[in-house]
Short mmCIF file of C-alpha atoms in Angstrom, two decimals:
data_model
loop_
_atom_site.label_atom_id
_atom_site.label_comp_id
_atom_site.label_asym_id
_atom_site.label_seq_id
_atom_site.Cartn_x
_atom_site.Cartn_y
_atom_site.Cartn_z
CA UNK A 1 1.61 3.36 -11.82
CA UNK A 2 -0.30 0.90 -13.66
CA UNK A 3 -4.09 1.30 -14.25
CA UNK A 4 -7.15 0.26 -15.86
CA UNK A 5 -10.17 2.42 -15.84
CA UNK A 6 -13.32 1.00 -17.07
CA UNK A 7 -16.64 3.21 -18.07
CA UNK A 8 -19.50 3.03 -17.24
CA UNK A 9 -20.01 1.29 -13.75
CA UNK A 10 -23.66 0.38 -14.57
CA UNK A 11 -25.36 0.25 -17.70
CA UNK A 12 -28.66 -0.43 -18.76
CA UNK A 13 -30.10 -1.42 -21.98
CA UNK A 14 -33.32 -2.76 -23.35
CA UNK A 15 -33.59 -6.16 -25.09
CA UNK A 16 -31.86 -6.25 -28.54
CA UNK A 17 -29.87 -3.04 -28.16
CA UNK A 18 -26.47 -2.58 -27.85
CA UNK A 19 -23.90 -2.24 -24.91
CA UNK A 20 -20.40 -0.53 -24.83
CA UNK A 21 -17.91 -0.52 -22.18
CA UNK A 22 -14.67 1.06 -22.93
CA UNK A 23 -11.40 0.63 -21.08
CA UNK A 24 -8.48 2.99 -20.98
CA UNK A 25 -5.16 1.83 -19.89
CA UNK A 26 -1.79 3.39 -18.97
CA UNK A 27 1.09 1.27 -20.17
CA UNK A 28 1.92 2.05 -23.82
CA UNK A 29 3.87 -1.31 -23.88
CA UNK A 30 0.47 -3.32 -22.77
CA UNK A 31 -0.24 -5.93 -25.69
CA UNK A 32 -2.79 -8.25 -24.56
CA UNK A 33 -6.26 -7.51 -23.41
CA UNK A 34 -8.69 -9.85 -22.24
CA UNK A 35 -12.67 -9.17 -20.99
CA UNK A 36 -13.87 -11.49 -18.35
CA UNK A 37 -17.77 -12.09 -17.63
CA UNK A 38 -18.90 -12.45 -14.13
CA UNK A 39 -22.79 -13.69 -13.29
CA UNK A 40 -24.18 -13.23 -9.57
CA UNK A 41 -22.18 -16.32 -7.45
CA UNK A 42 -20.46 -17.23 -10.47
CA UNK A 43 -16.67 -16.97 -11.43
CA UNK A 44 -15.34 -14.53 -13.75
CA UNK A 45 -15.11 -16.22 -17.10
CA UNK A 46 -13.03 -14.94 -19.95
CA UNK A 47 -15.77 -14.24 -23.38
CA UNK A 48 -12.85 -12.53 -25.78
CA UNK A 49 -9.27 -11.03 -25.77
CA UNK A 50 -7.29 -9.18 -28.45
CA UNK A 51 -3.93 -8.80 -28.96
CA UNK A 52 -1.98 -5.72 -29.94
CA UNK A 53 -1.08 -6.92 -33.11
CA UNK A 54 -4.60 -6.69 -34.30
CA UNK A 55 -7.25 -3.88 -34.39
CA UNK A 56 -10.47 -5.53 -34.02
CA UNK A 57 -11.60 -9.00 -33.08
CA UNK A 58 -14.98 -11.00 -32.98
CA UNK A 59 -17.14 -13.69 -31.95
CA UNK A 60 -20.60 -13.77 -32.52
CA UNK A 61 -22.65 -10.91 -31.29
CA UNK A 62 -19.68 -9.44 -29.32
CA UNK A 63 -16.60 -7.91 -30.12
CA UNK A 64 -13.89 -5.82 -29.00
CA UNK A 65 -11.36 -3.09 -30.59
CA UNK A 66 -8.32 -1.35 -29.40
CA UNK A 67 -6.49 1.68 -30.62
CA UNK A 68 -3.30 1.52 -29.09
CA UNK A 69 -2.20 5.00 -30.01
CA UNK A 70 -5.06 6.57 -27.89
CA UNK A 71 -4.88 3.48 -25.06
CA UNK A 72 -8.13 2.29 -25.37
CA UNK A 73 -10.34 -0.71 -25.96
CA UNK A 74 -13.60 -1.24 -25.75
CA UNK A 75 -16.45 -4.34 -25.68
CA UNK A 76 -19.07 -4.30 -27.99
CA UNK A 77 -22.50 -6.26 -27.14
CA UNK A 78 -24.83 -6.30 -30.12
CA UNK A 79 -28.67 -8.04 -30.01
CA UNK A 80 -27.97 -8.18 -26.27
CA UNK A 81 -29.98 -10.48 -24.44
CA UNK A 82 -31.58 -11.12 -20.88
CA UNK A 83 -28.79 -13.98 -20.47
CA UNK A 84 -26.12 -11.18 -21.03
CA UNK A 85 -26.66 -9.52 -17.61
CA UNK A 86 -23.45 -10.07 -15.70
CA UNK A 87 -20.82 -7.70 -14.49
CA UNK A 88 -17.95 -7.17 -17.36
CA UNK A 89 -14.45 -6.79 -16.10
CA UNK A 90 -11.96 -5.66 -18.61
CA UNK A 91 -8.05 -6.50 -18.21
CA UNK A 92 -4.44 -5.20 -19.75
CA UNK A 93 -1.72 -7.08 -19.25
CA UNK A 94 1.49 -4.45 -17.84
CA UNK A 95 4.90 -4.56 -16.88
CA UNK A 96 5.16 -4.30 -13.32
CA UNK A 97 7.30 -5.76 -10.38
CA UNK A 98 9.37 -7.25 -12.37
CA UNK A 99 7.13 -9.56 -14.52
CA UNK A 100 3.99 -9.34 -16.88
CA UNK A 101 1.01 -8.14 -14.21
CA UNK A 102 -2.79 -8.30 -15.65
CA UNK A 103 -4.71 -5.49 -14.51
CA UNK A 104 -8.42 -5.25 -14.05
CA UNK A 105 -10.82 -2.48 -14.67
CA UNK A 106 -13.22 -2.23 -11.87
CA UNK A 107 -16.13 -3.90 -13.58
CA UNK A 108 -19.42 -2.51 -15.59
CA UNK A 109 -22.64 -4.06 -14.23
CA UNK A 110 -24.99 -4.57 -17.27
CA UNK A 111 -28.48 -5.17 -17.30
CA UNK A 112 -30.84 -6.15 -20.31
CA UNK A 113 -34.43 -5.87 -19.60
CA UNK A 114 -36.94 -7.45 -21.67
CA UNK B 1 -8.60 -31.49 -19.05
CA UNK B 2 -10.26 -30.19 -15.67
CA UNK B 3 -10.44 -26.71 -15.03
CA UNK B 4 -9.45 -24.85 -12.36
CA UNK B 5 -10.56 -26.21 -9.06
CA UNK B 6 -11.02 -24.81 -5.71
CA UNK B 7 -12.09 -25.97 -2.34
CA UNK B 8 -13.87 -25.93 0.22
CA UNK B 9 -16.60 -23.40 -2.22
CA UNK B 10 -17.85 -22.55 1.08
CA UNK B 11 -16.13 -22.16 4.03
CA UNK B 12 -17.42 -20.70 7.33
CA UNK B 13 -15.32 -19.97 10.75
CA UNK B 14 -15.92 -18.01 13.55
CA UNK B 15 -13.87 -15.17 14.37
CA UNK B 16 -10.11 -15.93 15.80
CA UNK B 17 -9.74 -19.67 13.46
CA UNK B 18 -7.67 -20.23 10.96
CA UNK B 19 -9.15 -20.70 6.72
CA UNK B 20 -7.57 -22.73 4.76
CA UNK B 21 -8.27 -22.42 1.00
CA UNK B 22 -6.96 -24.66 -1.61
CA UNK B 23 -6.55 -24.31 -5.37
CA UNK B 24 -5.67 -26.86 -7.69
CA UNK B 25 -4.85 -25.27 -11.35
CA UNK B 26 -5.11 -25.93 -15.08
CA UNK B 27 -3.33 -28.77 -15.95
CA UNK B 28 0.09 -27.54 -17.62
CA UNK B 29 -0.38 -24.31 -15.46
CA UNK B 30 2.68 -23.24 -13.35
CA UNK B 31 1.71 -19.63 -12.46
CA UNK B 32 -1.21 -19.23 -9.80
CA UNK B 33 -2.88 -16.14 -8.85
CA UNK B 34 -5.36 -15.29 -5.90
CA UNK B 35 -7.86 -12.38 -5.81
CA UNK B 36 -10.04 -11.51 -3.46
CA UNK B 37 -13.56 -10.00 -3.83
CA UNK B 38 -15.72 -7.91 -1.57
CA UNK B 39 -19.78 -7.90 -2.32
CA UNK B 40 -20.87 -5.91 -4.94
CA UNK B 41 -16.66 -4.87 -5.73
CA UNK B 42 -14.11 -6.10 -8.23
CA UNK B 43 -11.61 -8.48 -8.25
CA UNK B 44 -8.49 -6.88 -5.84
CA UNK B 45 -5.42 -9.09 -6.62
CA UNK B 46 -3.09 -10.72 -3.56
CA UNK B 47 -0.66 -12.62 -4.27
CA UNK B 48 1.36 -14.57 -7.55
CA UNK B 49 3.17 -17.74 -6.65
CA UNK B 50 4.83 -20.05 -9.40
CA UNK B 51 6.09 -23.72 -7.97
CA UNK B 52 7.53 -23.11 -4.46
CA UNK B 53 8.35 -19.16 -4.92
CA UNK B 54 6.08 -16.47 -4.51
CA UNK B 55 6.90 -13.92 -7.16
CA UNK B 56 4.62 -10.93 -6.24
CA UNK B 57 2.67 -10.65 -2.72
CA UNK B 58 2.03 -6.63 -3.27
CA UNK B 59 -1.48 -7.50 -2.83
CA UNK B 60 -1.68 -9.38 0.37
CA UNK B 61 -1.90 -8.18 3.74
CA UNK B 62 1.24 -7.84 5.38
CA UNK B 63 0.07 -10.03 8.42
CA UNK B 64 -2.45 -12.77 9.08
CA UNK B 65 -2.34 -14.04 5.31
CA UNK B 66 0.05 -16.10 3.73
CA UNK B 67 0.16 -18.45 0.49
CA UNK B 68 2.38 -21.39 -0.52
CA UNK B 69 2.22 -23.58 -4.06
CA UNK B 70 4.49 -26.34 -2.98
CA UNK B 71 6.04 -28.63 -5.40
CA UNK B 72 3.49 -31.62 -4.83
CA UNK B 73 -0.11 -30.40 -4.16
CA UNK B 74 -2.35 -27.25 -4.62
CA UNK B 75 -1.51 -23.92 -3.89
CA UNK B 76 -2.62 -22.74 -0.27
CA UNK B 77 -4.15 -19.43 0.91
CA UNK B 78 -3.74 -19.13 4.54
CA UNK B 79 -5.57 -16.79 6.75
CA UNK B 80 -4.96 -16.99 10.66
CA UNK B 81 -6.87 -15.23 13.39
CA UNK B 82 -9.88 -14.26 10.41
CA UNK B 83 -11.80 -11.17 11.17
CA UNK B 84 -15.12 -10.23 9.90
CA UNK B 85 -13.62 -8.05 7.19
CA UNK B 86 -12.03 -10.97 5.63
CA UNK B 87 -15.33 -12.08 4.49
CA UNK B 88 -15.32 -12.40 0.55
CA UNK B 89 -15.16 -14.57 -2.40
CA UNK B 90 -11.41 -15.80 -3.22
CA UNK B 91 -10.82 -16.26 -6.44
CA UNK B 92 -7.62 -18.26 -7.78
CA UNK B 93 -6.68 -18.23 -11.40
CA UNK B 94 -4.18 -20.17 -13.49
CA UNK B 95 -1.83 -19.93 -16.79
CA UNK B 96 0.80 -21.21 -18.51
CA UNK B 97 3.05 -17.93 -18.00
CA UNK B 98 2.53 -14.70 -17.48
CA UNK B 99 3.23 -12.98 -20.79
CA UNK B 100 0.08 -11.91 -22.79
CA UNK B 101 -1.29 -15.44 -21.82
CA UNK B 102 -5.01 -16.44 -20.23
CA UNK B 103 -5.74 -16.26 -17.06
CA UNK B 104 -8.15 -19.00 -16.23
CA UNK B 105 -10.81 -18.49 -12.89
CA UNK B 106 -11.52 -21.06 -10.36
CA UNK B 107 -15.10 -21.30 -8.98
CA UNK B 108 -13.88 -19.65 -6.08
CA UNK B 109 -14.37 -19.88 -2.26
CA UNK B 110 -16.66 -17.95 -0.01
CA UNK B 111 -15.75 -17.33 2.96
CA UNK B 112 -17.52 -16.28 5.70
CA UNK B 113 -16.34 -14.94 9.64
CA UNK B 114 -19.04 -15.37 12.32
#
């Protein structure tokens, strides 16, 4: 069936370094691919997508890629800040039950530490 | 143009009542989703309605819960008789369709059972 598996659960990361989360997903025919971040009591709030018809995409200090051939795509935090500790919940969009079904990863809980 | 709203944020009954939780969406959004969310978990979806038809319920507990989004008026998430395990943060979200377009996040009701 459909899935979305999201790595790592937690991850940690000092002030001005770099975060990754990487999603894998199951549906060749997926095509669009948003990443939603969630703060404590907060709702999830969409930071980038991509679209299948493109490679790489960004905004700022994050970004995200996709490589459809091996079903992946990933978020990419540079100069990460305090302010960027949330939980990350990535998203492919799948053809299920009849219509187009977004599908969530389980979420990545990143911390920054000064 | 408002976002998406939900009310009551918080919403406490004791166990055996009835919640009622209410989601207004986008405007220009036809398609409504609910999720719920458990402490420390990700975002589990319910239920899909469009204007008075719901188009995917996989989600939703086969008794106790049920959801309308009438012609006139917000959708409605219905739970009778709550239990202590339906304790969580529901989440509605919004878009315009549901091919490779945005889903957009209310702020979301907690609700708690007494």
């Amino acid at each position: 069936g459909e899935n979305v598996e999201q790595h790592p659960s937690t991850l940690s990361v000092q002030e001005g370094d770099s975060a990754v989360i990487k999603c894998t997903y199951s549906d060749s025919a997926s095509n669009y691919f948003p990443w939603y971040k969630q703060e404590l009591g907060k709702r999830p709030q969409l930071i980038i997508d991509i679209r299948s018809n493109v490679g790489e995409k960004k905004d700022q200090r994050i970004a995200v890629t996709l490589n459809k051939t091996a079903k992946h795509f990933s978020l990419h935090i540079t100069e990460t800040q305090p302010e960027d500790s949330a939980v990350y919940f990535c998203a492919a969009i799948m053809f299920s039950g009849g219509y187009n079904k977004l599908i969530f990863g389980a979420g990545t809980r990143l911390a920054v530490h000064p | 143009n408002a976002g998406v709203m939900q009310n009551p944020r918080h919403l406490v009954r004791r166990r055996g009542q009835e919640a009622r939780l209410r989601c207004s969406p986008m405007k220009g959004h036809s398609h409504v989703y609910w999720y719920r969310q458990l402490p420390e978990e990700g975002l589990k979806f319910m239920v899909y309605l469009q204007k008075e038809n719901i188009i995917d319920e996989s989600g939703m507990p086969k008794e106790r819960f049920s959801a309308e989004f009438p012609k006139e008026g917000p959708s409605i998430l219905r739970i009778q008789q709550v239990v202590r395990g339906d304790s969580a943060a529901y989440f509605c979200a919004s878009s315009q369709r549901t091919d490779t377009d945005t889903q957009y996040f209310g702020p979301g009701t907690r609700l708690t059972v007494l």
